[in-house]
């Protein structure tokens, strides 16, 4: 007997095994290359169909011919089904005749004195124990032999019914509470998106704008545009002056090495005429639409795509060294630590132009396109992977957190990303698309206010979500506590008038014995 729990049972209970209380079977898979075996009227269950409850439908069906030419068998209604591969211990009770594949064990026959619901709840209770019995590498599995050897606490039949009734009563209340918690989770997700939508419609700063206007401090769109142009020109002149100084130093040094490169002329900004925008895209007073060029850093390259092709090969990957940031580092607008790929310091020098610094923005360009976060300060030296784009912002024009929230919101920027990144096989973001996007931009002071308003609301969401997650964990712990008490014999009172389990075991032994051999 494989003891998976170690409870002291009440006197009128008895220990036995799963193999002693039921006749078990498993199914099979008709040959997949024979189309005549599939699409019939016989439900054919795989592990994905097991739902830890009643099963009344299946994703796949087989024909009578498929049944006859495979190890699949008809499983009579109200049988207990349990997964033996992968998701070991996943359960179901079928409401209609079905067949299964070989990964599912089922009760061909429950012997007299054992109810299917009591067995189902016991298997639910010991699921983690069953999984621990699994063998194998990538996909653990158990055999029918292992399953049959698992211990089984057998109470009197009348007590089995009382236990099941009490479990169902308590689980019903518990499930109602869990459903309410999950509904609240979904409502918080909707609210989060609503907050971001309202932010970029100016609703979160409506009162702030009124106060600024009353004090004569609300900037006009023209003022904002002039600030952007002036800041870009100032940064360009700084870069030009630095270049001139570098050239003089190079000349004074006998022109050794490469001549310093002259900074490029600033690209002319293309800003849509506010008066020509339709009602949907019209912005609030003082806001403008800008392309990303308007607020990129001028101290270093504003946009960089991760290295392509042979620049970073799989043979360059190491288990330790300089980290290469990937899509896995982008959470829900938050940087996630931990890396899959590293390179040597020597390789990092070769890829210096792909370095990432604290304060840079990284954006996913494949997979879930447009996922975004800001890289925190203090990460040390790190590089971009080919799946990311790095954006370096001019923080005197745009608040980096405002920029991140623009991508996270379900509004205009996200719509553009979805539309422009559509591909024939998969979505993809590149620099050309990124530079063509239009971003709604208010003054820096209003951006800061928007970020403050967003984060004050989202911090409340974070607290509520943490509380919900904690209560969901407690609910699951309570479910296990209920099951533990049930199979210790402590959930319902014992009745001394119940027929003891020892008598049940004798009846089961008689039912298992062939006629004439009792």
Coordinates of N, CA, C and O in Angstrom, one line a residue, residues 393-503:
X393 N 14.8 59.1 -24.0 CA 13.9 60.3 -24.1 C 14.7 61.5 -23.6 O 15.6 61.5 -22.8
X394 N 14.2 62.7 -24.0 CA 14.6 64.0 -23.5 C 13.6 64.3 -22.4 O 12.5 64.8 -22.6
X395 N 14.1 64.1 -21.1 CA 13.2 64.2 -20.0 C 12.8 65.7 -19.6 O 12.0 65.9 -18.7
X396 N 13.4 66.7 -20.4 CA 12.9 68.0 -20.2 C 11.7 68.3 -21.0 O 11.1 69.4 -20.9
X397 N 11.3 67.4 -21.9 CA 10.1 67.5 -22.7 C 9.1 66.5 -22.3 O 7.9 66.9 -22.3
X398 N 9.5 65.3 -22.0 CA 8.5 64.3 -21.7 C 8.9 63.5 -20.5 O 10.1 63.2 -20.3
X399 N 7.9 63.2 -19.7 CA 8.1 62.3 -18.5 C 8.1 60.9 -19.0 O 7.1 60.4 -19.6
X400 N 9.1 60.1 -18.7 CA 9.2 58.8 -19.2 C 8.1 57.9 -18.7 O 7.6 57.0 -19.5
X401 N 7.6 58.1 -17.5 CA 6.4 57.3 -17.1 C 5.2 57.6 -17.8 O 4.3 56.7 -18.1
X402 N 5.0 58.9 -18.2 CA 3.9 59.3 -19.1 C 4.0 58.5 -20.4 O 3.0 58.0 -20.9
X403 N 5.2 58.5 -21.0 CA 5.4 57.8 -22.2 C 5.0 56.3 -22.1 O 4.4 55.7 -23.0
X404 N 5.4 55.6 -21.0 CA 5.1 54.2 -20.8 C 3.6 54.0 -20.7 O 3.0 53.1 -21.3
X405 N 2.9 54.9 -19.9 CA 1.5 54.8 -19.8 C 0.7 55.0 -21.1 O -0.3 54.4 -21.3
X406 N 1.3 55.8 -22.0 CA 0.7 56.0 -23.3 C 0.6 54.7 -24.0 O -0.4 54.4 -24.7
X407 N 1.6 53.9 -24.0 CA 1.6 52.5 -24.6 C 0.7 51.6 -23.9 O 0.1 50.7 -24.5
X408 N 0.6 51.7 -22.6 CA -0.2 50.7 -21.8 C -1.7 51.0 -22.0 O -2.5 50.1 -21.9
X409 N -2.1 52.3 -22.2 CA -3.5 52.6 -22.3 C -4.1 52.0 -23.6 O -3.4 51.7 -24.6
X410 N -5.4 51.8 -23.6 CA -6.0 51.2 -24.7 C -6.5 52.2 -25.7 O -7.3 51.9 -26.6
X411 N -5.9 53.4 -25.7 CA -6.4 54.5 -26.5 C -5.6 54.6 -27.8 O -5.2 53.6 -28.4
X412 N -5.4 55.9 -28.2 CA -5.0 56.2 -29.6 C -3.6 55.6 -29.9 O -3.4 55.0 -31.0
X413 N -2.6 55.7 -29.0 CA -1.3 55.1 -29.3 C -1.3 53.6 -29.5 O -0.8 53.1 -30.5
X414 N -2.0 52.9 -28.6 CA -2.1 51.5 -28.7 C -2.8 51.1 -30.0 O -2.5 50.1 -30.6
X415 N -3.9 51.8 -30.4 CA -4.6 51.5 -31.6 C -3.7 51.6 -32.8 O -3.7 50.8 -33.7
X416 N -2.8 52.7 -32.8 CA -1.9 52.8 -33.9 C -0.9 51.7 -34.0 O -0.6 51.1 -35.1
X417 N -0.4 51.3 -32.8 CA 0.6 50.2 -32.8 C -0.1 48.9 -33.4 O 0.5 48.2 -34.2
X418 N -1.3 48.6 -32.9 CA -2.0 47.4 -33.4 C -2.2 47.4 -34.9 O -2.0 46.4 -35.6
X419 N -2.6 48.6 -35.4 CA -2.9 48.7 -36.8 C -1.7 48.6 -37.7 O -1.6 47.9 -38.7
X420 N -0.6 49.3 -37.3 CA 0.6 49.4 -38.1 C 1.5 48.2 -38.0 O 2.3 48.0 -38.9
X421 N 1.3 47.4 -37.0 CA 2.2 46.3 -36.8 C 1.7 45.0 -37.4 O 2.3 43.9 -37.2
X422 N 0.5 45.1 -38.0 CA -0.1 43.8 -38.5 C 0.8 43.3 -39.6 O 1.2 44.0 -40.5
X423 N 1.1 42.0 -39.5 CA 1.9 41.3 -40.6 C 1.1 40.1 -41.1 O 0.1 39.7 -40.6
X424 N 1.7 39.6 -42.2 CA 1.0 38.5 -42.9 C 1.1 37.2 -42.0 O 0.2 36.4 -42.0
X425 N 2.2 37.1 -41.3 CA 2.4 35.9 -40.4 C 2.4 36.2 -38.9 O 1.8 35.5 -38.1
X426 N 3.0 37.4 -38.6 CA 3.0 37.8 -37.2 C 3.2 39.3 -37.1 O 3.7 39.9 -38.0
X427 N 2.7 39.8 -36.0 CA 2.9 41.3 -35.8 C 4.4 41.6 -35.5 O 5.1 40.8 -34.8
X428 N 4.8 42.8 -36.0 CA 6.2 43.2 -35.8 C 6.3 44.7 -35.7 O 5.7 45.4 -36.5
X429 N 7.1 45.2 -34.8 CA 7.3 46.6 -34.6 C 8.7 47.0 -35.1 O 9.7 46.3 -34.7
X430 N 8.9 48.0 -35.9 CA 10.2 48.4 -36.3 C 10.3 50.0 -36.0 O 9.4 50.6 -35.7
X431 N 11.5 50.5 -36.3 CA 11.8 51.9 -36.1 C 10.9 52.8 -37.0 O 10.4 53.8 -36.5
X432 N 10.7 52.3 -38.2 CA 9.9 53.1 -39.1 C 8.5 53.3 -38.6 O 7.9 54.4 -38.6
X433 N 7.9 52.2 -38.1 CA 6.5 52.3 -37.5 C 6.5 53.2 -36.3 O 5.7 54.1 -36.1
X434 N 7.5 53.0 -35.4 CA 7.6 53.8 -34.2 C 7.7 55.3 -34.5 O 7.1 56.1 -33.8
X435 N 8.5 55.6 -35.5 CA 8.7 57.0 -35.8 C 7.5 57.6 -36.5 O 7.3 58.9 -36.6
X436 N 6.5 56.8 -37.0 CA 5.3 57.3 -37.6 C 4.2 57.5 -36.7 O 3.2 58.1 -37.0
X437 N 4.3 57.0 -35.4 CA 3.2 57.1 -34.5 C 3.0 58.6 -34.0 O 4.0 59.3 -34.0
X438 N 1.8 58.9 -33.7 CA 1.5 60.3 -33.2 C 1.2 60.1 -31.7 O 0.4 59.3 -31.3
X439 N 1.8 60.9 -30.9 CA 1.7 60.9 -29.4 C 1.0 62.2 -28.9 O 1.5 63.3 -29.2
X440 N -0.1 62.0 -28.2 CA -0.7 63.2 -27.6 C 0.2 63.8 -26.4 O 0.5 63.0 -25.5
X441 N 0.5 65.0 -26.5 CA 1.5 65.6 -25.6 C 1.0 66.9 -25.0 O 0.8 67.9 -25.7
X442 N 0.8 66.9 -23.6 CA 0.5 68.2 -22.9 C 1.9 68.8 -22.4 O 2.9 68.2 -22.6
X443 N 1.8 69.8 -21.7 CA 3.0 70.4 -21.1 C 3.6 69.4 -20.1 O 2.9 68.5 -19.6
X444 N 4.9 69.6 -19.8 CA 5.5 68.7 -18.8 C 4.9 68.7 -17.5 O 4.7 67.7 -16.8
X445 N 4.4 69.9 -17.1 CA 3.8 70.0 -15.7 C 2.5 69.2 -15.7 O 2.1 68.6 -14.7
X446 N 1.7 69.2 -16.8 CA 0.5 68.4 -16.9 C 0.8 66.9 -17.0 O 0.1 66.1 -16.4
X447 N 1.9 66.6 -17.7 CA 2.3 65.2 -17.8 C 2.6 64.7 -16.4 O 2.2 63.6 -16.0
X448 N 3.3 65.5 -15.6 CA 3.7 65.1 -14.2 C 2.4 64.9 -13.4 O 2.3 64.0 -12.6
X449 N 1.4 65.8 -13.6 CA 0.2 65.7 -12.9 C -0.6 64.5 -13.3 O -1.2 63.8 -12.4
X450 N -0.6 64.2 -14.6 CA -1.3 63.0 -15.1 C -0.7 61.7 -14.5 O -1.4 60.8 -14.0
X451 N 0.7 61.7 -14.5 CA 1.3 60.5 -13.9 C 1.0 60.3 -12.4 O 0.7 59.2 -11.9
X452 N 0.9 61.5 -11.7 CA 0.6 61.4 -10.3 C -0.9 60.9 -10.1 O -1.1 60.1 -9.2
X453 N -1.8 61.4 -10.9 CA -3.2 61.0 -10.8 C -3.3 59.5 -11.2 O -4.1 58.8 -10.5
X454 N -2.6 59.0 -12.2 CA -2.7 57.6 -12.6 C -2.2 56.8 -11.5 O -2.9 55.8 -11.0
X455 N -1.0 57.1 -10.9 CA -0.4 56.2 -10.0 C -1.1 56.2 -8.6 O -1.0 55.2 -7.9
X456 N -1.7 57.3 -8.3 CA -2.5 57.3 -7.0 C -3.7 56.3 -7.1 O -4.0 55.7 -6.1
X457 N -4.3 56.3 -8.3 CA -5.4 55.3 -8.5 C -4.9 53.9 -8.6 O -5.5 53.0 -8.1
X458 N -3.8 53.7 -9.4 CA -3.3 52.3 -9.6 C -2.7 51.8 -8.4 O -2.8 50.5 -8.2
X459 N -2.2 52.6 -7.5 CA -1.7 52.1 -6.2 C -2.8 51.5 -5.4 O -2.6 50.5 -4.7
X460 N -4.0 52.1 -5.4 CA -5.1 51.5 -4.7 C -5.5 50.2 -5.4 O -5.8 49.2 -4.7
X461 N -5.5 50.1 -6.7 CA -5.8 48.9 -7.4 C -4.8 47.8 -7.0 O -5.2 46.6 -6.7
X462 N -3.5 48.2 -6.9 CA -2.5 47.2 -6.5 C -2.8 46.6 -5.1 O -2.7 45.4 -4.9
X463 N -3.2 47.5 -4.2 CA -3.5 47.1 -2.8 C -4.7 46.1 -2.8 O -4.7 45.1 -2.1
X464 N -5.7 46.5 -3.6 CA -6.9 45.7 -3.6 C -6.6 44.3 -4.3 O -7.1 43.3 -3.8
X465 N -5.8 44.3 -5.4 CA -5.5 43.1 -6.0 C -4.7 42.2 -5.1 O -4.9 40.9 -5.2
X466 N -3.8 42.8 -4.4 CA -3.0 42.0 -3.4 C -3.9 41.3 -2.4 O -3.7 40.1 -2.0
X467 N -4.9 42.1 -1.9 CA -5.8 41.6 -0.9 C -6.7 40.4 -1.5 O -6.9 39.4 -0.8
X468 N -7.1 40.6 -2.8 CA -7.9 39.6 -3.4 C -7.1 38.3 -3.6 O -7.6 37.2 -3.3
X469 N -5.8 38.5 -4.1 CA -5.0 37.3 -4.3 C -4.7 36.6 -3.0 O -4.8 35.3 -2.9
X470 N -4.6 37.3 -1.9 CA -4.4 36.7 -0.6 C -5.6 35.9 -0.1 O -5.5 34.8 0.4
X471 N -6.8 36.5 -0.4 CA -8.0 35.8 0.0 C -8.3 34.6 -0.9 O -8.9 33.6 -0.4
X472 N -7.9 34.7 -2.2 CA -8.0 33.5 -3.0 C -7.1 32.4 -2.5 O -7.5 31.2 -2.6
X473 N -5.9 32.7 -2.1 CA -5.0 31.7 -1.5 C -5.6 31.1 -0.2 O -5.6 29.9 0.0
X474 N -6.2 32.0 0.6 CA -6.9 31.5 1.8 C -8.0 30.6 1.5 O -8.3 29.6 2.2
X475 N -8.8 30.9 0.4 CA -9.9 30.1 0.0 C -9.5 28.7 -0.4 O -10.1 27.7 -0.1
X476 N -8.3 28.7 -1.1 CA -7.8 27.4 -1.6 C -7.3 26.6 -0.3 O -7.5 25.4 -0.3
X477 N -6.7 27.3 0.6 CA -6.2 26.6 1.8 C -7.4 26.1 2.6 O -7.3 25.0 3.2
X478 N -8.5 26.9 2.6 CA -9.7 26.4 3.4 C -10.3 25.2 2.7 O -10.7 24.3 3.4
X479 N -10.2 25.2 1.3 CA -10.8 24.0 0.6 C -10.0 22.7 1.0 O -10.6 21.7 1.3
X480 N -8.7 22.9 1.1 CA -7.8 21.7 1.5 C -8.1 21.4 2.9 O -8.0 20.2 3.3
X481 N -8.3 22.4 3.8 CA -8.6 22.1 5.2 C -9.9 21.3 5.3 O -10.0 20.4 6.1
X482 N -10.9 21.7 4.6 CA -12.2 21.0 4.6 C -12.0 19.5 4.2 O -12.5 18.6 4.8
X483 N -11.2 19.3 3.1 CA -11.0 17.9 2.6 C -10.2 17.1 3.6 O -10.4 16.0 3.9
X484 N -9.2 17.8 4.3 CA -8.4 17.1 5.3 C -9.3 16.6 6.4 O -9.2 15.5 6.9
X485 N -10.1 17.5 6.9 CA -11.0 17.1 8.0 C -11.9 16.0 7.6 O -12.3 15.1 8.4
X486 N -12.4 16.1 6.3 CA -13.3 15.1 5.8 C -12.7 13.7 5.9 O -13.3 12.7 6.4
X487 N -11.4 13.6 5.5 CA -10.8 12.2 5.4 C -10.1 11.9 6.6 O -9.5 10.8 6.7
X488 N -10.1 12.7 7.6 CA -9.7 12.3 9.0 C -10.9 11.9 9.8 O -10.7 11.4 10.9
X489 N -12.1 12.0 9.2 CA -13.3 11.6 9.9 C -13.8 12.7 10.9 O -14.5 12.4 11.8
X490 N -13.4 14.0 10.7 CA -13.7 15.1 11.6 C -14.7 16.1 11.0 O -15.0 17.0 11.7
X491 N -15.1 15.9 9.8 CA -16.0 16.9 9.2 C -17.5 16.7 9.6 O -18.2 17.7 9.8
X492 N -17.9 15.4 9.7 CA -19.3 15.2 10.2 C -19.2 14.2 11.4 O -18.2 13.4 11.5
X493 N -20.2 14.1 12.2 CA -20.1 13.2 13.4 C -20.3 11.8 12.9 O -21.0 11.5 11.9
X494 N -19.7 10.8 13.7 CA -19.9 9.4 13.4 C -21.2 9.0 14.0 O -21.6 9.5 15.1
X495 N -21.8 8.0 13.4 CA -23.1 7.4 13.9 C -22.8 6.0 14.3 O -22.4 5.2 13.5
X496 N -22.9 5.6 15.6 CA -22.6 4.3 16.0 C -23.5 3.2 15.4 O -23.1 2.0 15.4
X497 N -24.6 3.7 14.8 CA -25.5 2.7 14.2 C -25.1 2.4 12.8 O -25.7 1.5 12.1
X498 N -24.1 3.1 12.2 CA -23.7 2.9 10.8 C -23.0 1.5 10.8 O -22.3 1.1 11.7
X499 N -23.3 0.8 9.6 CA -22.6 -0.4 9.4 C -21.1 -0.1 9.2 O -20.7 0.7 8.4
X500 N -20.2 -0.7 10.0 CA -18.8 -0.4 10.0 C -18.1 -0.7 8.6 O -18.6 -1.6 7.9
X501 N -17.0 0.0 8.4 CA -16.3 -0.2 7.1 C -15.7 -1.6 6.9 O -15.6 -2.1 5.8
X502 N -15.4 -2.3 8.0 CA -14.9 -3.7 8.0 C -15.9 -4.6 7.3 O -15.6 -5.5 6.5
X503 N -17.2 -4.3 7.5 CA -18.3 -5.1 6.9 C -18.3 -4.8 5.4 O -18.5 -5.7 4.5

